[in-house]
Structures are given as C-alpha cells and as structure tokens.
Short mmCIF file of C-alpha atoms in Angstrom, two decimals:
data_model
loop_
_atom_site.label_atom_id
_atom_site.label_comp_id
_atom_site.label_asym_id
_atom_site.label_seq_id
_atom_site.Cartn_x
_atom_site.Cartn_y
_atom_site.Cartn_z
CA MET A 197 101.11 114.22 145.57
CA LYS A 198 103.26 112.89 142.76
CA ARG A 199 101.28 109.66 142.90
CA ALA A 200 98.02 111.62 142.68
CA PHE A 201 99.09 113.51 139.61
CA TYR A 202 100.38 110.28 138.06
CA LEU A 203 97.05 108.57 138.60
CA LEU A 204 95.09 111.49 137.20
CA PHE A 205 97.16 112.60 134.25
CA ALA A 206 99.63 109.86 133.32
CA PHE A 207 97.83 106.58 133.86
CA SER A 208 98.56 105.61 130.27
CA PHE A 209 100.90 107.25 127.80
CA SER A 210 98.83 109.11 125.24
CA ALA A 211 99.85 109.36 121.61
CA ALA A 212 100.71 113.02 122.13
CA THR A 213 103.05 112.20 125.01
CA ALA A 214 104.54 109.20 123.27
CA GLN A 215 105.37 111.19 120.14
CA ASN A 216 106.46 114.39 121.82
CA ILE A 217 108.45 116.93 119.80
CA LYS A 218 111.44 118.32 121.64
CA PRO A 219 113.06 121.72 121.09
CA SER A 220 115.86 121.49 118.54
CA PRO A 221 119.48 122.32 119.31
CA VAL A 222 119.97 125.28 116.98
CA GLY A 223 121.20 124.22 113.56
CA GLN A 224 122.00 120.66 114.59
CA TYR A 225 118.90 118.85 113.29
CA PRO A 226 116.30 119.91 110.72
CA PRO A 227 112.95 120.42 112.44
CA PRO A 228 110.14 117.98 111.63
CA VAL A 229 108.04 119.01 108.65
CA SER A 230 104.61 120.09 109.84
CA PHE A 231 102.12 119.13 107.13
CA THR A 232 98.37 119.00 107.39
CA THR A 233 96.88 115.72 106.21
CA GLN A 234 95.80 117.38 102.98
CA LYS A 235 99.26 118.79 102.33
CA ASP A 236 100.95 115.48 102.99
CA HIS A 237 98.47 113.73 100.69
CA GLN A 238 99.16 116.24 97.92
CA HIS A 239 102.90 115.90 98.46
CA MET A 240 102.65 112.15 97.85
CA LEU A 241 100.46 112.61 94.78
CA LYS A 242 103.08 114.96 93.33
CA GLN A 243 105.87 112.47 93.94
CA LEU A 244 103.85 109.80 92.12
CA GLY A 245 102.89 112.02 89.20
CA ILE A 246 99.17 111.71 89.96
CA LYS A 247 97.04 114.62 88.73
CA SER A 248 93.70 113.35 90.02
CA LEU A 249 92.19 110.43 91.92
CA ARG A 250 88.86 108.73 91.43
CA PRO A 251 86.53 109.55 94.33
CA GLY A 252 85.69 106.62 96.56
CA PRO A 253 82.13 105.39 96.93
CA SER A 254 80.02 106.98 99.63
CA GLY A 255 78.55 105.14 102.58
CA ASN A 256 75.42 107.29 102.29
CA PRO A 257 72.91 105.45 100.03
CA ALA A 258 71.33 108.79 99.05
CA ASP A 259 74.53 110.11 97.47
CA PRO A 260 75.03 109.93 93.67
CA ASN A 261 78.20 107.89 94.20
CA ALA A 262 76.70 105.58 96.82
CA ALA A 263 78.56 102.32 97.38
CA ASN A 264 77.35 99.30 95.45
CA TYR A 265 75.57 96.54 97.39
CA ASP A 266 74.27 94.59 94.40
CA GLU A 267 76.01 91.22 94.14
CA ALA A 268 75.35 91.18 90.41
CA LEU A 269 77.74 94.15 90.08
CA ALA A 270 80.17 93.18 92.82
CA ASN A 271 82.84 91.35 90.81
CA PRO A 272 84.01 93.51 87.91
CA TYR A 273 87.45 91.86 88.18
CA PRO A 274 86.56 88.23 88.99
CA ASN A 275 89.98 86.73 88.36
CA LEU A 276 92.28 87.02 91.35
CA PRO A 277 96.08 86.86 91.11
CA GLU A 278 97.17 83.24 91.33
CA VAL A 279 98.36 82.47 94.82
CA LEU A 280 100.28 79.30 93.85
CA THR A 281 101.81 80.46 90.58
CA LEU A 282 105.24 82.07 90.43
CA ASN A 283 105.73 85.36 88.64
CA ASN A 284 107.35 83.40 85.79
CA GLY A 285 104.19 81.31 85.35
CA LYS A 286 105.48 78.13 86.97
CA LYS A 287 103.08 76.34 89.32
CA VAL A 288 103.98 75.95 93.01
CA THR A 289 103.69 72.27 93.87
CA THR A 290 105.73 71.81 97.06
CA PRO A 291 106.06 73.56 100.42
CA ALA A 292 109.71 74.29 99.59
CA MET A 293 108.67 76.22 96.47
CA TRP A 294 106.22 78.22 98.59
CA TRP A 295 108.73 79.16 101.28
CA LYS A 296 111.71 79.79 99.01
CA GLN A 297 110.09 81.28 95.92
CA ARG A 298 106.40 82.17 95.97
CA ARG A 299 106.04 83.59 99.47
CA PRO A 300 108.97 86.02 99.02
CA GLU A 301 107.40 87.22 95.74
CA ILE A 302 104.11 87.98 97.49
CA VAL A 303 105.86 89.68 100.41
CA GLU A 304 107.81 91.88 98.00
CA ALA A 305 104.67 92.96 96.16
CA PHE A 306 102.83 93.83 99.38
CA GLU A 307 105.81 95.78 100.67
CA ARG A 308 106.39 97.70 97.46
CA GLU A 309 102.80 98.43 96.41
CA VAL A 310 100.46 98.09 99.40
CA PHE A 311 101.76 98.45 102.95
CA GLY A 312 105.28 99.82 102.43
CA ARG A 313 108.68 98.72 103.58
CA VAL A 314 109.96 98.75 107.11
CA PRO A 315 113.27 100.66 106.87
CA PRO A 316 116.41 98.50 107.17
CA LYS A 317 117.59 100.41 110.25
CA VAL A 318 114.75 101.04 112.66
CA PRO A 319 115.97 102.19 116.09
CA LYS A 320 116.06 99.74 118.97
CA VAL A 321 113.19 99.58 121.47
CA THR A 322 114.07 99.27 125.17
CA TRP A 323 111.23 98.04 127.37
CA LYS A 324 110.85 99.28 130.94
CA VAL A 325 108.26 98.23 133.51
CA ALA A 326 106.50 101.36 134.78
CA ILE A 327 104.10 99.59 137.15
CA ALA A 328 103.87 95.97 138.33
CA GLU A 329 100.95 95.02 140.57
CA ARG A 330 99.03 92.01 141.80
CA GLU A 331 95.42 92.68 140.87
CA MET A 332 92.06 90.94 140.64
CA VAL A 333 90.00 90.62 137.46
CA GLY A 334 86.66 89.45 138.74
CA PHE A 335 87.62 86.59 141.04
CA ILE A 336 90.85 85.83 139.18
CA PRO A 337 94.18 86.97 140.69
CA VAL A 338 96.50 88.34 138.03
CA ASN A 339 99.95 89.76 137.59
CA ALA A 340 99.59 93.06 135.76
CA LYS A 341 102.39 95.16 134.29
CA GLN A 342 102.34 98.44 132.47
CA LEU A 343 105.35 98.92 130.21
CA ILE A 344 106.91 101.65 128.14
CA GLY A 345 108.92 100.78 125.03
CA GLN A 346 111.37 103.63 124.57
CA VAL A 347 112.56 103.92 120.98
CA ASP A 348 116.17 105.03 120.61
CA ASN A 349 116.06 108.56 119.17
CA SER A 350 119.75 109.34 119.42
CA GLU A 351 119.99 109.92 115.65
CA TYR A 352 117.05 112.37 115.72
CA PRO A 353 116.37 113.58 119.27
CA LEU A 354 113.64 116.01 118.19
CA LEU A 355 111.07 113.21 118.31
CA ASP A 356 110.21 110.80 121.11
CA VAL A 357 108.37 107.54 120.54
CA ASN A 358 107.34 105.62 123.66
CA ILE A 359 105.17 102.56 123.05
CA ALA A 360 102.58 101.89 125.75
CA MET A 361 101.78 98.26 126.53
CA THR A 362 100.07 96.34 129.34
CA VAL A 363 100.65 92.64 130.08
CA VAL A 364 98.20 90.70 132.26
CA THR A 365 98.65 87.01 133.14
CA PRO A 366 96.83 84.70 135.60
CA ALA A 367 98.72 84.58 138.88
CA ASN A 368 97.84 80.95 139.65
CA ALA A 369 99.13 79.42 136.43
CA GLN A 370 101.67 76.65 136.92
CA GLY A 371 103.87 77.89 134.10
CA PRO A 372 104.05 80.24 131.12
CA VAL A 373 100.68 80.85 129.45
CA PRO A 374 99.51 81.78 125.96
CA VAL A 375 98.56 85.42 125.52
CA LEU A 376 96.43 87.32 123.05
CA MET A 377 97.92 90.67 122.04
CA MET A 378 95.21 93.20 121.25
CA PHE A 379 95.43 96.67 119.74
CA GLY A 380 93.84 99.09 122.18
CA ARG A 381 94.40 101.47 125.05
CA SER A 382 97.16 100.34 127.39
CA ALA A 383 95.47 100.24 130.80
CA LEU A 384 95.79 98.13 133.92
CA PRO A 385 92.60 96.14 134.56
CA ALA A 386 92.14 96.96 138.26
CA PRO A 387 94.90 99.26 139.53
CA ALA A 388 95.47 99.23 143.26
CA GLN A 389 93.62 102.11 144.94
CA PRO A 390 94.70 104.13 147.97
CA PRO A 391 92.47 103.65 151.03
CA LYS A 392 89.62 106.13 151.48
CA GLU A 393 91.48 108.26 154.02
CA SER A 394 94.51 108.63 151.76
CA LEU A 395 92.34 109.43 148.75
CA GLU A 396 90.68 112.23 150.73
CA LYS A 397 94.09 113.72 151.54
CA ILE A 398 95.14 113.47 147.90
CA ASN A 399 91.99 115.21 146.70
CA ALA A 400 92.29 117.99 149.28
CA ALA A 401 95.89 118.68 148.30
CA LEU A 402 95.07 118.42 144.60
CA LYS A 403 92.21 120.93 144.92
CA GLU A 404 94.55 123.33 146.72
CA LEU A 405 97.12 123.07 143.93
CA LEU A 406 94.49 123.52 141.23
CA VAL A 407 93.12 126.66 142.93
CA LYS A 408 96.66 128.08 143.15
CA SER A 409 97.15 127.56 139.42
CA ASP A 410 93.67 128.87 138.55
CA PRO A 411 91.95 130.89 141.33
CA SER A 412 88.61 130.78 139.48
CA LEU A 413 88.36 127.09 140.40
CA LYS A 414 87.80 128.03 144.04
CA ALA A 415 84.22 129.07 143.24
CA VAL A 416 83.65 125.79 141.36
CA PHE A 417 84.83 123.67 144.29
CA GLU A 418 82.73 125.76 146.71
CA GLN A 419 79.65 125.25 144.52
CA TYR A 420 80.29 121.48 144.35
CA PRO A 421 81.86 120.64 147.72
CA ALA A 422 81.36 116.87 147.34
CA TYR A 423 83.22 116.73 144.03
CA ASN A 424 86.64 115.05 144.03
CA PRO A 425 89.03 115.14 141.06
CA ILE A 426 90.10 111.54 141.73
CA THR A 427 87.55 108.86 142.49
CA SER A 428 88.79 105.69 140.77
CA THR A 429 91.31 104.86 138.07
CA ALA A 430 89.75 101.57 137.04
CA VAL A 431 88.95 101.45 133.32
CA ASN A 432 87.44 99.03 130.83
CA PRO A 433 89.32 99.42 127.54
CA PHE A 434 87.15 96.75 125.87
CA GLY A 435 83.73 98.39 126.12
CA PRO A 436 80.61 96.49 127.15
CA PRO A 437 80.67 92.73 126.51
CA PRO A 438 77.94 90.98 124.50
CA ALA A 439 74.77 90.31 126.48
CA GLY A 440 75.27 87.25 128.64
CA ASP A 441 79.01 86.97 127.98
CA PRO A 442 81.80 87.91 130.41
CA PRO A 443 84.20 90.61 129.15
CA THR A 444 86.94 89.43 126.79
CA PRO A 445 89.77 89.63 129.39
CA ASN A 446 87.74 87.63 131.90
CA GLN A 447 87.11 84.90 129.34
CA LEU A 448 90.78 84.74 128.41
CA LEU A 449 91.97 84.65 132.02
CA ALA A 450 89.39 82.05 133.02
CA ALA A 451 90.73 79.83 130.23
CA GLY A 452 94.27 80.22 131.52
CA TRP A 453 95.34 82.77 128.92
CA GLY A 454 96.90 86.16 129.49
CA TYR A 455 96.35 89.23 127.39
CA VAL A 456 98.37 92.18 126.15
CA LEU A 457 97.12 95.66 125.25
CA ILE A 458 99.36 97.62 122.90
CA GLU A 459 98.38 101.20 122.13
CA PRO A 460 98.60 101.99 118.38
CA GLY A 461 98.64 105.78 118.76
CA THR A 462 101.85 105.59 120.78
CA ILE A 463 103.50 103.88 117.79
CA GLN A 464 102.08 105.98 114.96
CA ALA A 465 99.26 108.53 114.83
CA ASP A 466 96.14 107.55 112.91
CA ASN A 467 96.23 110.46 110.45
CA GLY A 468 98.26 111.81 107.57
CA ALA A 469 99.45 114.85 109.52
CA GLY A 470 101.30 112.49 111.87
CA LEU A 471 103.43 110.83 109.20
CA THR A 472 106.38 113.13 109.95
CA LYS A 473 106.13 112.10 113.62
CA GLY A 474 105.76 108.76 115.39
CA ILE A 475 108.01 105.89 114.38
CA ILE A 476 107.66 106.70 110.66
CA GLY A 477 108.68 110.31 111.26
CA LEU A 478 111.50 109.34 113.63
CA VAL A 479 113.11 107.04 111.08
CA ASN A 480 112.67 109.68 108.36
CA LYS A 481 114.12 112.36 110.66
CA GLY A 482 110.93 114.37 110.50
CA GLN A 483 110.73 114.43 106.70
CA PRO A 484 107.79 113.32 104.49
CA ARG A 485 107.50 109.77 103.21
CA LYS A 486 108.69 108.45 99.89
CA PRO A 487 106.35 106.19 97.84
CA GLU A 488 107.69 102.87 99.16
CA ASP A 489 107.85 103.95 102.81
CA TRP A 490 105.63 102.19 105.32
CA GLY A 491 102.19 103.40 106.32
CA ALA A 492 100.43 103.26 109.67
CA LEU A 493 99.21 99.66 109.30
CA ARG A 494 102.75 98.40 108.83
CA ALA A 495 103.98 100.67 111.63
CA TRP A 496 101.37 99.35 114.06
CA ALA A 497 102.29 95.81 113.06
CA TRP A 498 105.97 96.65 113.62
CA GLY A 499 105.08 97.91 117.09
CA ALA A 500 103.27 94.65 117.84
CA SER A 501 106.41 92.77 116.84
CA ARG A 502 108.46 94.86 119.23
CA GLY A 503 105.93 94.01 121.93
CA LEU A 504 106.49 90.35 121.05
CA ASP A 505 110.23 90.93 121.51
CA TYR A 506 109.47 91.83 125.12
CA LEU A 507 107.13 88.89 125.61
CA GLU A 508 109.95 86.56 124.60
CA THR A 509 111.74 87.72 127.78
CA ASP A 510 108.72 87.47 130.11
CA PRO A 511 108.78 84.21 132.12
CA THR A 512 105.01 84.30 132.68
CA VAL A 513 104.33 84.19 128.91
CA ASP A 514 104.69 81.26 126.52
CA SER A 515 106.20 83.28 123.70
CA LYS A 516 105.62 80.44 121.21
CA LYS A 517 101.88 80.82 121.79
CA VAL A 518 101.24 84.53 121.31
CA GLY A 519 98.22 85.50 119.27
CA ILE A 520 97.40 88.84 117.65
CA GLU A 521 93.92 90.41 117.54
CA GLY A 522 92.27 93.55 116.25
CA VAL A 523 88.95 94.92 115.00
CA SER A 524 88.29 97.25 112.05
CA ARG A 525 91.46 99.22 111.20
CA TYR A 526 93.23 97.31 113.94
CA GLY A 527 91.92 94.10 112.39
CA LYS A 528 93.81 95.15 109.27
CA ALA A 529 96.91 95.82 111.39
CA ALA A 530 96.58 92.46 113.16
CA LEU A 531 96.41 90.67 109.80
CA VAL A 532 99.49 92.57 108.60
CA ALA A 533 101.35 91.68 111.81
CA MET A 534 100.45 88.01 111.44
CA ALA A 535 101.42 87.99 107.77
CA PHE A 536 104.83 89.61 108.18
CA ASP A 537 105.99 88.23 111.54
CA GLN A 538 105.91 84.45 111.63
CA ARG A 539 106.55 84.43 115.39
CA PHE A 540 102.87 85.19 116.00
CA ALA A 541 101.30 81.79 116.55
CA LEU A 542 97.71 82.60 115.63
CA ALA A 543 95.36 85.48 114.88
CA LEU A 544 91.80 86.68 115.42
CA ILE A 545 90.98 89.15 112.64
CA GLY A 546 87.81 91.11 113.41
CA SER A 547 85.73 93.02 110.81
CA SER A 548 88.82 94.13 108.92
CA GLY A 549 87.24 95.10 105.58
CA GLU A 550 89.11 96.89 102.79
CA GLY A 551 92.86 96.75 103.33
CA GLY A 552 92.35 93.67 105.51
CA ALA A 553 90.59 90.41 104.61
CA LYS A 554 88.27 91.98 101.97
CA LEU A 555 89.17 91.54 98.32
CA HIS A 556 90.38 94.78 96.71
CA ARG A 557 88.92 93.65 93.40
CA ARG A 558 85.38 93.57 94.78
CA ASN A 559 83.00 96.43 94.00
CA PHE A 560 81.00 96.19 97.21
CA GLY A 561 81.05 98.77 99.99
CA GLU A 562 84.42 100.31 100.71
CA ALA A 563 86.84 100.34 97.80
CA VAL A 564 90.48 100.95 96.95
CA GLU A 565 89.52 104.56 96.15
CA ASN A 566 88.48 105.11 99.76
CA LEU A 567 91.94 104.03 100.92
CA THR A 568 93.70 106.30 98.42
CA ALA A 569 91.72 109.38 99.56
CA ALA A 570 93.06 111.80 102.17
CA GLY A 571 91.17 110.20 105.05
CA GLU A 572 92.77 106.76 104.97
CA TYR A 573 95.81 106.86 102.66
CA HIS A 574 98.15 107.09 105.67
CA TRP A 575 97.42 103.44 106.46
CA MET A 576 99.10 102.39 103.22
CA ALA A 577 102.34 102.90 101.32
CA GLY A 578 102.41 105.94 99.08
CA ASN A 579 102.59 103.63 96.05
CA PHE A 580 99.11 102.33 96.86
CA LEU A 581 97.67 105.67 95.74
CA LYS A 582 98.51 104.73 92.14
CA TYR A 583 95.60 102.28 92.10
CA GLY A 584 93.08 105.06 92.65
CA ALA A 585 94.57 107.28 89.93
CA ALA A 586 92.19 108.73 87.34
CA GLU A 587 94.85 110.81 85.61
CA ALA A 588 98.61 110.44 86.07
CA THR A 589 101.90 110.43 84.18
CA PHE A 590 101.58 106.62 84.05
CA GLY A 591 97.93 106.71 82.95
CA ALA A 592 95.14 105.37 85.14
CA LYS A 593 95.18 102.30 87.39
CA THR A 594 92.45 100.35 89.15
CA ALA A 595 92.23 97.60 91.76
CA ASN A 596 92.68 95.11 88.95
CA ASP A 597 96.22 96.42 88.42
CA LEU A 598 97.27 95.50 91.95
CA PRO A 599 99.77 92.63 91.78
CA VAL A 600 98.28 91.07 94.95
CA ASP A 601 94.97 90.85 96.79
CA ALA A 602 93.60 89.96 100.22
CA HIS A 603 93.62 86.19 99.69
CA GLN A 604 97.40 86.39 99.34
CA LEU A 605 97.70 88.45 102.52
CA ILE A 606 95.82 85.71 104.39
CA ALA A 607 98.05 83.15 102.66
CA LEU A 608 101.12 84.74 104.26
CA CYS A 609 99.67 83.64 107.60
CA ALA A 610 99.58 79.96 106.58
CA PRO A 611 99.87 77.39 108.03
CA ARG A 612 99.38 79.20 111.37
CA PRO A 613 95.82 79.28 112.75
CA THR A 614 93.92 82.29 111.39
CA PHE A 615 90.34 83.07 112.47
CA ILE A 616 88.39 85.54 110.29
CA SER A 617 85.52 87.13 112.25
CA TYR A 618 82.62 89.40 111.25
CA GLY A 619 79.29 90.55 112.65
CA ILE A 620 76.07 91.45 110.87
CA PRO A 621 74.96 94.75 109.28
CA GLU A 622 71.73 94.81 111.29
CA LYS A 623 73.77 95.19 114.48
CA GLY A 624 76.33 97.68 113.13
CA ASP A 625 78.92 95.59 111.28
CA ALA A 626 78.09 97.48 108.11
CA LYS A 627 77.75 96.00 104.62
CA TRP A 628 80.50 98.52 103.84
CA LEU A 629 82.99 95.94 105.18
CA ASP A 630 81.93 93.34 102.58
CA GLN A 631 81.70 90.19 104.67
CA GLN A 632 81.06 88.14 101.52
CA GLY A 633 84.24 89.47 99.87
CA SER A 634 86.27 88.46 102.89
CA TYR A 635 84.74 84.99 102.84
CA MET A 636 85.69 84.67 99.16
CA ALA A 637 89.27 85.67 100.05
CA ALA A 638 89.38 83.01 102.77
CA VAL A 639 88.15 80.36 100.32
CA ALA A 640 90.69 81.48 97.70
CA THR A 641 93.60 81.14 100.12
CA GLY A 642 92.71 77.62 101.24
CA SER A 643 95.02 75.95 98.74
CA VAL A 644 98.06 77.41 100.49
CA PHE A 645 96.99 76.11 103.88
CA LYS A 646 96.48 72.65 102.39
CA LEU A 647 99.81 72.73 100.55
CA LEU A 648 101.53 73.43 103.88
CA GLY A 649 99.77 70.56 105.65
CA ALA A 650 97.09 72.65 107.38
CA ARG A 651 93.32 72.57 106.98
CA ASP A 652 91.33 75.17 105.11
CA LEU A 653 87.68 76.11 105.69
CA GLY A 654 86.60 72.64 104.65
CA VAL A 655 84.17 73.76 101.96
CA ASN A 656 84.21 72.42 98.40
CA GLN A 657 83.62 75.70 96.63
CA ASP A 658 85.39 77.92 94.16
CA TYR A 659 85.92 81.44 95.45
CA LYS A 660 83.95 82.87 92.51
CA THR A 661 80.78 81.07 93.54
CA ALA A 662 81.38 80.67 97.29
CA LYS A 663 78.55 81.89 99.49
CA MET A 664 78.95 82.71 103.15
CA PRO A 665 77.58 80.25 105.68
CA ALA A 666 74.55 81.36 107.63
CA VAL A 667 75.09 83.66 110.61
CA ASN A 668 76.40 81.82 113.70
CA VAL A 669 77.46 78.82 111.62
CA SER A 670 81.06 78.03 112.59
CA LEU A 671 83.77 76.80 110.24
CA LEU A 672 86.29 76.06 112.96
CA ASP A 673 87.65 72.60 112.14
CA GLY A 674 90.82 73.82 110.48
CA GLU A 675 93.73 76.19 110.92
CA LEU A 676 91.85 78.58 108.64
CA ALA A 677 88.60 79.48 110.37
CA TRP A 678 85.52 81.62 109.73
CA ARG A 679 82.58 82.72 111.83
CA GLN A 680 80.05 85.49 111.34
CA HIS A 681 78.38 86.19 114.68
CA ASP A 682 75.05 87.93 115.22
CA GLY A 683 76.54 91.02 116.90
CA GLY A 684 77.91 94.31 115.66
CA HIS A 685 81.29 95.85 114.82
CA THR A 686 83.27 93.77 117.29
CA ASP A 687 84.72 90.31 117.60
CA ALA A 688 83.69 89.94 121.27
CA PRO A 689 80.79 87.52 120.51
CA ASN A 690 83.31 85.19 118.86
CA ILE A 691 85.74 85.08 121.80
CA LYS A 692 83.93 82.11 123.38
CA TYR A 693 84.42 80.24 120.09
CA PHE A 694 87.94 81.50 119.48
CA ILE A 695 89.37 80.27 122.80
CA PRO A 696 88.50 76.54 122.47
CA TRP A 697 89.47 76.64 118.79
CA ALA A 698 92.80 78.24 119.69
CA ASN A 699 93.43 75.77 122.53
CA LYS A 700 92.91 72.90 120.09
CA MET A 701 95.19 74.47 117.50
CA ILE A 702 98.08 75.21 119.87
CA LYS A 703 97.47 72.11 122.01
CA TYR A 704 97.03 74.01 125.25
CA THR A 705 95.41 72.74 128.43
CA TYR A 706 95.17 75.03 131.44
CA SER A 707 96.03 73.89 134.95
CA THR A 708 96.36 75.94 138.15
CA THR A 709 98.31 75.58 141.35
CA ARG A 710 96.66 73.57 144.11
#
C-alpha cells in the first residue's frame, strides 16, 4: 500500500512539498513573512524609494498601450554598452584582459543591477537517489534515477527546500556520456509498473482506504465500478514532439546523450509571494529581499549548478560535457546558468525574450517595464525595478540607464558553444519575444567569441543593421549559433539540428557495447 500511495501522490516532489513550512519551535526562530505578491512588490519599491513605475506595454493590440511592432520605432536607444571596453574607457585587446578585467566588470553589473547576488553562504545540498530503475525509452534501454537534493536548513528549520531532479542515460553506452540538463518536471520516463494482478490488489485496497476517509466516495465507486485510481504512472514532461520528429529525449538517447530534468519550482516558486520561501527565503530566514538579493532566475540557475555538482559524481555522465537548456522563462534561466557557471559546456537557449537574449534597449514587444511590474519582477533583483521608475527619489530611469544588456549576458557564455533558438509568431512564438532583437544581441556579442578564439555567427553585419536570416536558415558553423525554426514556442524543432552541432563542438562520437 505504501508503494501505491507513493505512485499516486509522490511520484515527483511538487514545489509545495519541496518548500514546506514547518511549525516553529516557540520563540526560537522568527516565522517566515507571508506577503502577497503585491505586498512584496510594494515593499521592494519602498526600499528603493520608487513612488511609481511606468506601465509595461500590453500584448493586446487593441489596448491604448499596445506593444510596438514597428521596426522604425524599435531602437530608441541604438547604442549598446561596449562589450570590449573597460569601465575606465580602455579597449580590451587580449583574452587576458577579458578574463581578468572586463568579464568581472560585466558580472558585477549583472549581479548588482539585473539578476541579483547569490549570497556568500548558501546552505549545502545533499543529493539522495530516491528511485533507480532500468527502463526503456522507445527501444532504447536506459538507466533512470530520480533524485532529491536536500538543502541544509539547520540554520532556519522552518523551511524545507528539496530539489527534484531526474537523470536518464543510455544503458548500452561504453562510457560516460554527455547530458543535456533541462528545466522541467522531474519525472521518470517509463517507471516500472506492477503486473496487472498486483495493480488490481492495489486499487482495491486504495478504494477501501479512500471510502474509510470519505464515505461519500462509496457511491462514486459504485456508480463507476470499472474506475481505478491508479492506471499508469508514465508521463511525458516534454509535451507532443513536432510533427514527424521523435520526442526530445528519444533523439538525445538515440544520439548517445543522456538528459536531466530539474524542477524549477522545487528550487524557487515562480511568483513574488514565494520570495520569503524556497531557497531565497531559506537563506534570508523567511524575511523579504533586499535590493541586491537574487531573484528567481538566478535561483533556478543556482539550482542547476547544484544539479551539476551531483553530475560530477555520476560515473555514467561526462561532467565536462553537460549542456543546459530551457524555453521561455526557463530559457532565460538557462542563459543565466550558462553565463555564471563556466562548468556548463554548452547551451540551447529557447525563445528567451526579455530578460534573456532580447536586448533591453529595444522597444519591440515585451519591455523592461513588464519585468519591473508585479507579475514578473520576482525573476530579477530588486534593483532592476529602478529601470522602470517613472517617479523616485533618484528621478526616473529607463532601459538606456542599464549598465549592461543582453549581448553582454551572451558574451559571458563565450567561448563555450551557445545556440540561440526561436520559432515563428504564426505558430505561437509571439512577436512579443522580439526574435530580431535577440539576433541583434547575438551579432553584437560576436567580437567576444572571436577574441577568445571561437567563431561567431559568421555574418559581416553591424548589430544596428543586422537582419535575421530567413526561417529555417541555420547559422551553425561556429560556437555561437542561431536558428529560427518554423514551429511555435518551443525549441523541439531545433533539437535535430542542435545535436549534430553539439557533437561537433564537443567532439563527441557515440559508440555502444557489442
């Protein structure tokens, strides 16, 4: 029966479970502050001395403040911060100057003003294997493990943070394999099922227990005698694949890669009300953030790095060839993880938009003001709200006042292989994401890749005049790569292009046992 309940209710750790609040020993620890998102947002505005924010553009074209989609109006601040110029005005001319001087300057600006700082003393994460099974993904035998990363909460035991992660590697590989870490639900691909007879016993006992706890369910079960609470625990955390393509995990495994699913909500909740919980709340002992504290994007990236800590101990994984992937908000997080943790070997950044690969200084679709509003501010450091300020003790600031922009975030990934992926608006990858602005950022960062001995997009254009290649035209010859596929808000159609590109970049050839 314990197994039945585990399969039904605890197959993966939910964010609520992972960030559980425990009863407090009386007087020993202050209880976590319980703010609504709106209250937390207002609390940060007060700390910053902001009286009002500019409203962000609307995604509804009928609204008076509808987002701009006119390229003639898209570049009010055309001059980006120089990526290869030191703060003192001196030009960066050697790799040593980049690593020792310019890169640390850019990192500091992003930490202070955009994504926030990871605290100097974040509790240790201890990884435990909850389930280890031999499974099949299609016709491919795999080793699948579901893990829990328990964060030490001894300094503030009122909050639990348990990171959920799944690791899947091909069973027939001759040695350690590359893996692609993806932000998503932590779920085994094909968990072993009890035989039919055992499942019938489990369901009968489970129905009996449910009726005991709620007698009204007896009538429900009598009305639907063929219904069983447990039928199958198999899940597909990736959604449907593009027409004609195998699912992403199948493509990775067939190419001799493994994959990792790390669940963002078990690291940090995706809302402002959760900022006094999760890993941010645990480190702050349940108290609200200060302006330089990290936001959810940096927290998710931190969690990915802790997952990489585990992968460095896993003999089935080549920890020098671990990639990071995400789409939309998790594309932003994947880019942040790649930028700040140089152990990640490569990245696939899908449809990341504002706060990711899109230039902040562009007036096209989503804008800085959308990220400073109550719905999305929790992704960023509190200080980022200053750049949406209409009235404040320090005056008003705009995107042009930001000391850094997206091209410099991509530059922090150099010279490691970085693949920027988008779809098309007609299929659901909305213009809101500003594909063109992300392409301009990729062009603008090319000089850093070349300085460090890597290849850029291979186009002879200035970022101010650069125009995106046609849909389905690949720029995949260099460590910096671009491809806009003809699908929607996903990077799945680009997986079949990403894998051979990645194999070439990391010099990987797959072989199996005979």
